Coordinates of C-alpha atoms in Angstrom, one line a residue:
X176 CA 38.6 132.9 114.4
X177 CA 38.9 129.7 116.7
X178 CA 38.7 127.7 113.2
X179 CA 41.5 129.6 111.5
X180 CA 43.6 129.3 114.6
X181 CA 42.8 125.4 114.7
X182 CA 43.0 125.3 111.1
X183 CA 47.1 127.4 111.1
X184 CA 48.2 124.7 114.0
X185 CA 47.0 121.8 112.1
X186 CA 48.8 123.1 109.1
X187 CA 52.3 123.8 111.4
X188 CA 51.8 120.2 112.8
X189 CA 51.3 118.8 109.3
X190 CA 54.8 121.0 108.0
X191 CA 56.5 119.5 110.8
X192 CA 55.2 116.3 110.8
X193 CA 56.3 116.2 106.2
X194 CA 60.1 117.9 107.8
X195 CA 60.3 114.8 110.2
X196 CA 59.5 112.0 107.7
X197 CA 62.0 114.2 104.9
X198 CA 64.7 113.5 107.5
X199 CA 64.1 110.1 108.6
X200 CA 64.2 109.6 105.0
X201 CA 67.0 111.0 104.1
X202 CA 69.2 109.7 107.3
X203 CA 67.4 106.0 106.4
X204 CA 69.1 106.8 102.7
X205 CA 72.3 107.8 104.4
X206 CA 72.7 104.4 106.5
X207 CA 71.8 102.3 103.3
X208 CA 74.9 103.9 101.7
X209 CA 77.6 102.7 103.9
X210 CA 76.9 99.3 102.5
X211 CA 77.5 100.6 98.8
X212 CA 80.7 100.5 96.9
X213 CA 81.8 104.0 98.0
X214 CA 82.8 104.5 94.0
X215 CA 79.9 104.2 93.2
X216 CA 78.4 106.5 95.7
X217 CA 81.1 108.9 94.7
X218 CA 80.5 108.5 90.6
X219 CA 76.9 109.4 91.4
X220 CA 75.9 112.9 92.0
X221 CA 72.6 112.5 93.7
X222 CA 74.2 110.1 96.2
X223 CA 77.3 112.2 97.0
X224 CA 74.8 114.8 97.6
X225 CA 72.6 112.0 100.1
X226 CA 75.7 111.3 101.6
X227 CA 77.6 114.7 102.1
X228 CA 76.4 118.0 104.4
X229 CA 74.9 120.7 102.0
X230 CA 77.6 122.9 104.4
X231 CA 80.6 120.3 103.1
X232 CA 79.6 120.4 99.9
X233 CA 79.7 124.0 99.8
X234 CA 83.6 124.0 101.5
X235 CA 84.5 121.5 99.2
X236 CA 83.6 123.7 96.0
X237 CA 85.3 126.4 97.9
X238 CA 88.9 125.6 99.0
X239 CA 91.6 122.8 98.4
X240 CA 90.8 119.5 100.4
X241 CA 92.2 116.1 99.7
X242 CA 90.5 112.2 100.1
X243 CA 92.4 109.7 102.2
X244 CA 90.9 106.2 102.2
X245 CA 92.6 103.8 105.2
X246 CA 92.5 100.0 105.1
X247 CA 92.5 97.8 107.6
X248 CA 94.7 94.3 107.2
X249 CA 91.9 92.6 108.1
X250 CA 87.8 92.8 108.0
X251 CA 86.5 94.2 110.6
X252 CA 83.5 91.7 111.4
X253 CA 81.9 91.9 114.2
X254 CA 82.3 95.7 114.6
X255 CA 79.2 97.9 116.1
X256 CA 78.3 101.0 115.3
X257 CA 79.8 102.3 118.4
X258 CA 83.2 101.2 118.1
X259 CA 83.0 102.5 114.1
X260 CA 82.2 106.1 115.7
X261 CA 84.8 105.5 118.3
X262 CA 87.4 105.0 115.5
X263 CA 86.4 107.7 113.3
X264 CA 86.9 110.0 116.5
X265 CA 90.2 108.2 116.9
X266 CA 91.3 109.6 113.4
X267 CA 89.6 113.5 114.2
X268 CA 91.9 114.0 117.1
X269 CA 94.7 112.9 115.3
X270 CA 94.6 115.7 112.9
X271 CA 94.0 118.5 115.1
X272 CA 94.9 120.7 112.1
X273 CA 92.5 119.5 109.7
X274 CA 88.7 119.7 109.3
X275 CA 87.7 116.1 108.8
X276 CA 84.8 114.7 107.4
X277 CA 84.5 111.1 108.2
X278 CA 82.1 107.9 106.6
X279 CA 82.6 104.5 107.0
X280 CA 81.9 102.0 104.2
X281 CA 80.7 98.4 105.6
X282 CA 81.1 95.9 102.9
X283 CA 85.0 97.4 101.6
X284 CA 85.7 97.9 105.5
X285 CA 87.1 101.7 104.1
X286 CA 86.9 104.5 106.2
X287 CA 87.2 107.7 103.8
X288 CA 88.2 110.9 105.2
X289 CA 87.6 114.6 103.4
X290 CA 90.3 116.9 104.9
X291 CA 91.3 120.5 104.3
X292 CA 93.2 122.7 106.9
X293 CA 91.1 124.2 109.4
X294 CA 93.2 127.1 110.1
X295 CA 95.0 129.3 107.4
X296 CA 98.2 127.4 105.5
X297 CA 100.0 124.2 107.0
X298 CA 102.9 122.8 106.2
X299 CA 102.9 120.3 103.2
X300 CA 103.8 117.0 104.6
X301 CA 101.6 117.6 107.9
X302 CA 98.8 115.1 106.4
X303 CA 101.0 112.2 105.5
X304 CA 103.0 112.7 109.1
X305 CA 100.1 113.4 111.3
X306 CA 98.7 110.1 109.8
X307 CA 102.1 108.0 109.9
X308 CA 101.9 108.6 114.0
X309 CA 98.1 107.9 114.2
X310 CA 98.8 104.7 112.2
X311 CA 102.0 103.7 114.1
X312 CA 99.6 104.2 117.5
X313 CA 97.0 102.2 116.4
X314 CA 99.8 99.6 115.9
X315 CA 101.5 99.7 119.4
X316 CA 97.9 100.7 121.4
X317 CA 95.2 98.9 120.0
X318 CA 97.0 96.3 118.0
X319 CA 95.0 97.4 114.6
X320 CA 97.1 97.7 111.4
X321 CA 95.8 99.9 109.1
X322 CA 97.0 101.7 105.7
X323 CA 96.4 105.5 104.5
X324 CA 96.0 106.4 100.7
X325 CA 96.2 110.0 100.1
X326 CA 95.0 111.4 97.0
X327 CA 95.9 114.9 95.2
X328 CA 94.9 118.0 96.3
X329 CA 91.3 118.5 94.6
X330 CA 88.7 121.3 94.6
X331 CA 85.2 121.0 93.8
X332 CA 82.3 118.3 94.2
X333 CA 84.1 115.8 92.0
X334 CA 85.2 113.0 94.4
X335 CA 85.5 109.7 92.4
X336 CA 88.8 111.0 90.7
X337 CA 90.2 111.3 94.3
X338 CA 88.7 108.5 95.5
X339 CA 91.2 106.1 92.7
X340 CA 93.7 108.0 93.3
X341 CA 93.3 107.5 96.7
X342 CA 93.1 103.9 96.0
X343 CA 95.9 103.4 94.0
X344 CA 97.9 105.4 97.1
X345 CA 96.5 102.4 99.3
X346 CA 98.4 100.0 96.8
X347 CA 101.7 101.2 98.1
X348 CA 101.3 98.7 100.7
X349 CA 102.2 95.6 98.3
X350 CA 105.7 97.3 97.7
X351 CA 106.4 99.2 101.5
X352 CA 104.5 97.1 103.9
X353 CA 101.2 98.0 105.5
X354 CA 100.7 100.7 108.6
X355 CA 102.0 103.3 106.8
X356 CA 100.5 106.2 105.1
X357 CA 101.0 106.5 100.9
X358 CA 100.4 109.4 98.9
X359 CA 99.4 109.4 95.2
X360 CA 102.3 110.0 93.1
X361 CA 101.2 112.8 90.1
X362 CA 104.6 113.1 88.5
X363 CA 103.9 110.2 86.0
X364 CA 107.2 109.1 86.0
X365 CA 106.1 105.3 86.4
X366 CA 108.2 102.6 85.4
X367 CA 107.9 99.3 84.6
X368 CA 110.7 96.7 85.4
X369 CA 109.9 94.5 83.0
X370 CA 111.2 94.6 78.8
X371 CA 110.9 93.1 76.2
X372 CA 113.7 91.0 76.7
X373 CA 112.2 90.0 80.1
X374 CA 109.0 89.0 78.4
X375 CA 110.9 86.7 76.2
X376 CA 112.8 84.8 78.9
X377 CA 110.0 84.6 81.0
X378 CA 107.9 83.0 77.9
X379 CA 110.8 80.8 77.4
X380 CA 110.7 79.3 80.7
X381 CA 107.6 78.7 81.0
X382 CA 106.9 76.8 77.6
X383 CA 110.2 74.5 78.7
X384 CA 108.2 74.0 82.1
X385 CA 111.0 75.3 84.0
X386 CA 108.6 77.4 86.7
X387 CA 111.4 77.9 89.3
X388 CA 113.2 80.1 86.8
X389 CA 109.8 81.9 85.5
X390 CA 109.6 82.6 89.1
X391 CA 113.0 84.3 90.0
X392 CA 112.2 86.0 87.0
X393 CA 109.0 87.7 88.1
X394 CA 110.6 88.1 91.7
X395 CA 113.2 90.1 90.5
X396 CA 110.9 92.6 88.9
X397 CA 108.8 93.1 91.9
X398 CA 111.8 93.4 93.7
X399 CA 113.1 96.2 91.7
X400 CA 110.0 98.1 92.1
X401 CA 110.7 97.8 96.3
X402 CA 113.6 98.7 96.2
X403 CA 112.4 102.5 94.8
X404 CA 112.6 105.2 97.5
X405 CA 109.2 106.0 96.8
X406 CA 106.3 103.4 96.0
X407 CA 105.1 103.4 92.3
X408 CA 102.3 102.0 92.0
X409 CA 102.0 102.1 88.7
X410 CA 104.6 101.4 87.4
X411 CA 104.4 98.0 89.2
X412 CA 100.9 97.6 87.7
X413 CA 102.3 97.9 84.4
X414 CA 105.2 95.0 85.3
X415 CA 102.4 92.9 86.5
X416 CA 100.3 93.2 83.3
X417 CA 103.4 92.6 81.1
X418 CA 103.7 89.2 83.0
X419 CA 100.0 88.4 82.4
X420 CA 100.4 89.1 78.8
X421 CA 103.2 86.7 78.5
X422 CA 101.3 83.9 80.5
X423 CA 98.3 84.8 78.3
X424 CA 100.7 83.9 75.5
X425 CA 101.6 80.5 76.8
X426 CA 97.9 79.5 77.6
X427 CA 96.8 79.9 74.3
X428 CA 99.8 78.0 72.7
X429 CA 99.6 75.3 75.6
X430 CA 96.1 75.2 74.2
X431 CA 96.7 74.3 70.5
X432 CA 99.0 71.7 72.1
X433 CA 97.0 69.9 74.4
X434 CA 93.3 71.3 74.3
X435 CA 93.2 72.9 77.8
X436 CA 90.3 75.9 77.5
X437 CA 91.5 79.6 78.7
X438 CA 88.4 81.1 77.2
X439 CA 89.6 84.8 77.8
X440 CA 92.8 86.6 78.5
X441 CA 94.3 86.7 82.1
X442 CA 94.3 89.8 81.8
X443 CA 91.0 90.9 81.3
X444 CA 89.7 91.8 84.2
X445 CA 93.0 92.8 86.4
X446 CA 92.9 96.6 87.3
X447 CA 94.0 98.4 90.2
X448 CA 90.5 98.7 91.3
X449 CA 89.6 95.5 91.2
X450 CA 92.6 92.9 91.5
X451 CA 95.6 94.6 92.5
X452 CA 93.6 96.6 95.9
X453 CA 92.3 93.3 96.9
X454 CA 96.0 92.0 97.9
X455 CA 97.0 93.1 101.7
X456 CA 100.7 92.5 100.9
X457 CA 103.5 92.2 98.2
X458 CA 103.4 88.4 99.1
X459 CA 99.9 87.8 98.3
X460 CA 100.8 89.2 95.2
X461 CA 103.7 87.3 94.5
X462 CA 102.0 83.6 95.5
X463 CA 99.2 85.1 92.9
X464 CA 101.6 85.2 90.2
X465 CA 103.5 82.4 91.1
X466 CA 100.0 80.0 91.1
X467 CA 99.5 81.5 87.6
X468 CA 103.3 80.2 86.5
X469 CA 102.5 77.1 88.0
X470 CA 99.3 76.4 85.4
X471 CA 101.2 78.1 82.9
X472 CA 104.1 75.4 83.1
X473 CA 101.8 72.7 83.4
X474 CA 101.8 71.8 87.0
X475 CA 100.8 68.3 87.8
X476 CA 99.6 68.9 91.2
X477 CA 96.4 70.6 91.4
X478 CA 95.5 72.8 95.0
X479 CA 92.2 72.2 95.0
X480 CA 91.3 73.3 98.3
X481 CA 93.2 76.1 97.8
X482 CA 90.8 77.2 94.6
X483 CA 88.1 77.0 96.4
X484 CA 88.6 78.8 99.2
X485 CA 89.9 81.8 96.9
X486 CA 86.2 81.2 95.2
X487 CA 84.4 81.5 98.5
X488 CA 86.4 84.2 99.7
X489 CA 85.8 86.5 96.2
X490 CA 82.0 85.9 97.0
X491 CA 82.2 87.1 100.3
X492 CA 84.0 90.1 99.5
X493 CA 81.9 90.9 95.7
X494 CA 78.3 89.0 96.7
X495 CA 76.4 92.5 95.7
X496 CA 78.3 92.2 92.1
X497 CA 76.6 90.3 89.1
X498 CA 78.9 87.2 88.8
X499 CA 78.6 83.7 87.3
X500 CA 81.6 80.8 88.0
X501 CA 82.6 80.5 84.0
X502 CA 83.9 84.4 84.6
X503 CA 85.4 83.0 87.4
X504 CA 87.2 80.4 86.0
X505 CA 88.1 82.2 82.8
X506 CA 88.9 85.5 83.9
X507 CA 89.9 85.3 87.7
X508 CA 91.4 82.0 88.7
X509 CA 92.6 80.7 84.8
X510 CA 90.7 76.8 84.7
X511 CA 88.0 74.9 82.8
X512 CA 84.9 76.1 84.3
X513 CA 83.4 72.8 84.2
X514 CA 86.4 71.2 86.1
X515 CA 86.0 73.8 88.5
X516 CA 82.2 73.7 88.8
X517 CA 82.6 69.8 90.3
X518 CA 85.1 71.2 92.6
X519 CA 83.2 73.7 93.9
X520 CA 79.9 71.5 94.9
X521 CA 82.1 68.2 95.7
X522 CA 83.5 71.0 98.7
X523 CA 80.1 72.9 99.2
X524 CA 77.3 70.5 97.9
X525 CA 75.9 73.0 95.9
X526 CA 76.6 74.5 92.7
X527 CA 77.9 78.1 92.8
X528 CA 74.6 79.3 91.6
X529 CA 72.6 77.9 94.6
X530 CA 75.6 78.9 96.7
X531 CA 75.5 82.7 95.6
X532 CA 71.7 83.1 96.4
X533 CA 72.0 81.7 99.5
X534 CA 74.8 83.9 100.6
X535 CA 72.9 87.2 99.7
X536 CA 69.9 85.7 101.1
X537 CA 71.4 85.2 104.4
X538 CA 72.8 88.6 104.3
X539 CA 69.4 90.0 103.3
X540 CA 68.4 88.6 106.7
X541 CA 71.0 89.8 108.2
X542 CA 70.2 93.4 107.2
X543 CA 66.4 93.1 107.3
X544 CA 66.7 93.0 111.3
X545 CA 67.7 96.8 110.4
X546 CA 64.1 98.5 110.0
X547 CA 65.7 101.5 109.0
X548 CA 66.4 99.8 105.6
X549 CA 63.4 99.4 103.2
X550 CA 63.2 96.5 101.2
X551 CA 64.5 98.1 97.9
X552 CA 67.6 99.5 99.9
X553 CA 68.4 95.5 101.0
X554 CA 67.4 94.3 97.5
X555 CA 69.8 96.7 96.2
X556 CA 72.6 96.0 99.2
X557 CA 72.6 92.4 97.9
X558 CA 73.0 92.9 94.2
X559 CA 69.1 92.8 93.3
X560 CA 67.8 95.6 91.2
X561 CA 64.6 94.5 90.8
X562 CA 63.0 94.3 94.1
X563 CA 60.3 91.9 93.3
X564 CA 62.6 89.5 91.9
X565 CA 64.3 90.1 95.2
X566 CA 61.2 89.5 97.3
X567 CA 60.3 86.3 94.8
X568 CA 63.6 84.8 95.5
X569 CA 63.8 85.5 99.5
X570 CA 60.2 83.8 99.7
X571 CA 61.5 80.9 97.6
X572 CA 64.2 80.6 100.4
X573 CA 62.8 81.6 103.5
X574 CA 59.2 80.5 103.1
X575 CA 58.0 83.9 103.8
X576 CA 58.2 87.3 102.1
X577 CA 60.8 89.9 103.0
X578 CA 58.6 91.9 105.3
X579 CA 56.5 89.1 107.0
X580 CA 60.6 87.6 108.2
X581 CA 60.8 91.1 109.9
X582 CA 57.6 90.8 111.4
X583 CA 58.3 87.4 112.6
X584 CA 61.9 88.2 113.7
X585 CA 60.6 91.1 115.7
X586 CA 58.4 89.2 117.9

């Protein structure tokens, strides 16, 4: 009997011993996701499952609840743990009304709320109000400017569809200013200020080098879309890639004229997502297209400086991302890639290549002094998916693998 009593104990022991180990797991897993693209968390139903409550998931699929996604107007480096938590309690007690579930996502510095009421039926506009005066405080108190995006009304376990519409809310900053709140407009109704006989003048004037008018032109459209008494977003997306396809137009023939290379379309790769999010204000946006007039016109003074901080800045803020400096050139900043290769290491001393691993490697390092992380969750963080490439190329660099620079920094 004393053996079958030692032997049940040792069984308990080992059940709670496997139920500890399942739960440091899973809250390691947790962590590691914060520094994911949260769309891609969100696309990906194991890792919304990682990341959300069983018991949220469940209220999700079970009543109406909407996403909000708020961005700051600048990265929040530096920022601990503690003063992350201290924020996301910030936004809870600002909407008393609402059951809030709160993450925080590191490297897009986006804190994503999942709200429904918490009691019964509330009045429509409470959300978008509630979050206006939290946003306005953080302003006045704390000296933080932050926007809201609020997506539709959704129900079920599908959040990526919220999440870019939540997004392109977020976007309603470029045409009413940030520290506000924006909510995603479902009517459809989008407009673009920009016809055909726009695209023609705007063609004109830049082929007869006269940039000042291209300009006014583009101004003029954007400023049509702020004058709306509600931001559309889209419809000012669709203005900006009617512009792009008119420069696009005037690369290709100032090509055939002179030989200048635009490989690919300016186009391309300009989506909400990706391009038009990444501007804090209207005037980013404006300078953006007004650089692009300038090359389209032929402008005789080059900003180099300027290029290359735009480079380094894009690496800082998409590092994880596969990326090479031709797609750079081509697709993002509209230059021969070679011309802009010897810009690049005549201001760095390295070629973008070298440059690249060495930022993630740093950041590897950075996250390694996390032991929470395995190496396959850094490898992964920094844009490696093969961990033993990862491991290969941190040795190259640091002169030691991944786990023996824990080691070391530990002591």
């Amino acid at each position: 009997e004393l053996e079958e009593m030692l032997g049940r104990i040792k069984n308990q022991h080992a059940r709670k011993r496997q139920a500890v180990e399942r739960e440091v797991e899973s809250r390691i897993e947790r962590a590691g996701m914060h520094y994911m693209d949260p769309e891609r968390v969100f696309r990906q139903e194991g890792l919304t499952k990682m990341l959300l409550a069983p018991e949220v998931l469940e209220k999700l699929r079970s009543s109406s609840w909407r996403m909000t996604v708020i961005r700051p107007q600048e990265h929040l480096q530096g920022w601990s743990r503690e003063r992350v938590g201290e924020q996301m309690e910030y936004f809870r007690s600002h909407l008393e009304q609402m059951e809030v579930w709160d993450y925080f996502f590191i490297e897009r510095d986006e804190f994503v709320l999942l709200t429904r009421p918490a009691r019964g039926r509330i009045a429509e506009d409470y959300l978008p109000q509630a979050l206006n005066r939290m946003l306005q405080a953080l302003l006045r108190d704390r000296k933080i400017c932050f926007t809201a995006g609020i997506s539709a009304e959704h129900t079920g376990t599908a959040l990526v569809g919220a999440y870019r519409e939540a997004v392109l809310a977020v976007c309603g900053r470029l045409l009413g200013g940030a520290g506000k709140s924006y909510s995603y407009d479902q009517s459809g109704s989008s407009e673009a200020f920009f016809g055909e006989r726009g695209e023609q003048l705007l063609k004109k004037a830049l082929l007869e080098n006269r940039r000042e008018d291209a300009k006014s032109l583009a101004d003029e459209a954007l400023n049509a879309h702020k004058t709306q008494k509600e931001a559309d977003v889209n419809g000012m997306f669709r203005t900006v890639m009617r512009m792009l396809g008119v420069i696009d137009q005037v690369f290709e023939e100032r090509e055939q004229q002179d030989g200048r290379e635009y490989e690919d379309t300016a186009a391309l790769l300009f989506s909400v997502r990706a391009d038009l999010y990444s501007f804090q204000t209207g005037r980013e946006l404006q300078e953006y297209l007004h650089n692009l007039m300038d090359k389209a016109a032929g402008e005789e003074k080059e900003q180099k400086g300027d290029i290359v901080d735009q480079v380094l800045a894009y690496v800082r803020d998409n590092y994880q991302y596969d990326m090479t400096l031709t797609d750079l050139a081509n697709r993002k900043f509209f230059m021969n890639s070679s011309y802009l290769s010897r810009l690049f290491k005549a201001r760095t001393g390295q070629t973008f290549s070298k440059y690249l691993i060495s930022y993630r490697m740093k950041k590897a390092a950075e996250l390694l002094l996390n032991e929470s992380f395995r190496i396959g969750d850094v490898a992964q963080y920094v844009g490696y998916n093969d961990t033993s490439y990862f491991i290969q190329t941190f040795k190259k660099y640091y002169d030691m693998t991944p786990e023996q620079y824990r080691i070391v920094e530990k002591e």
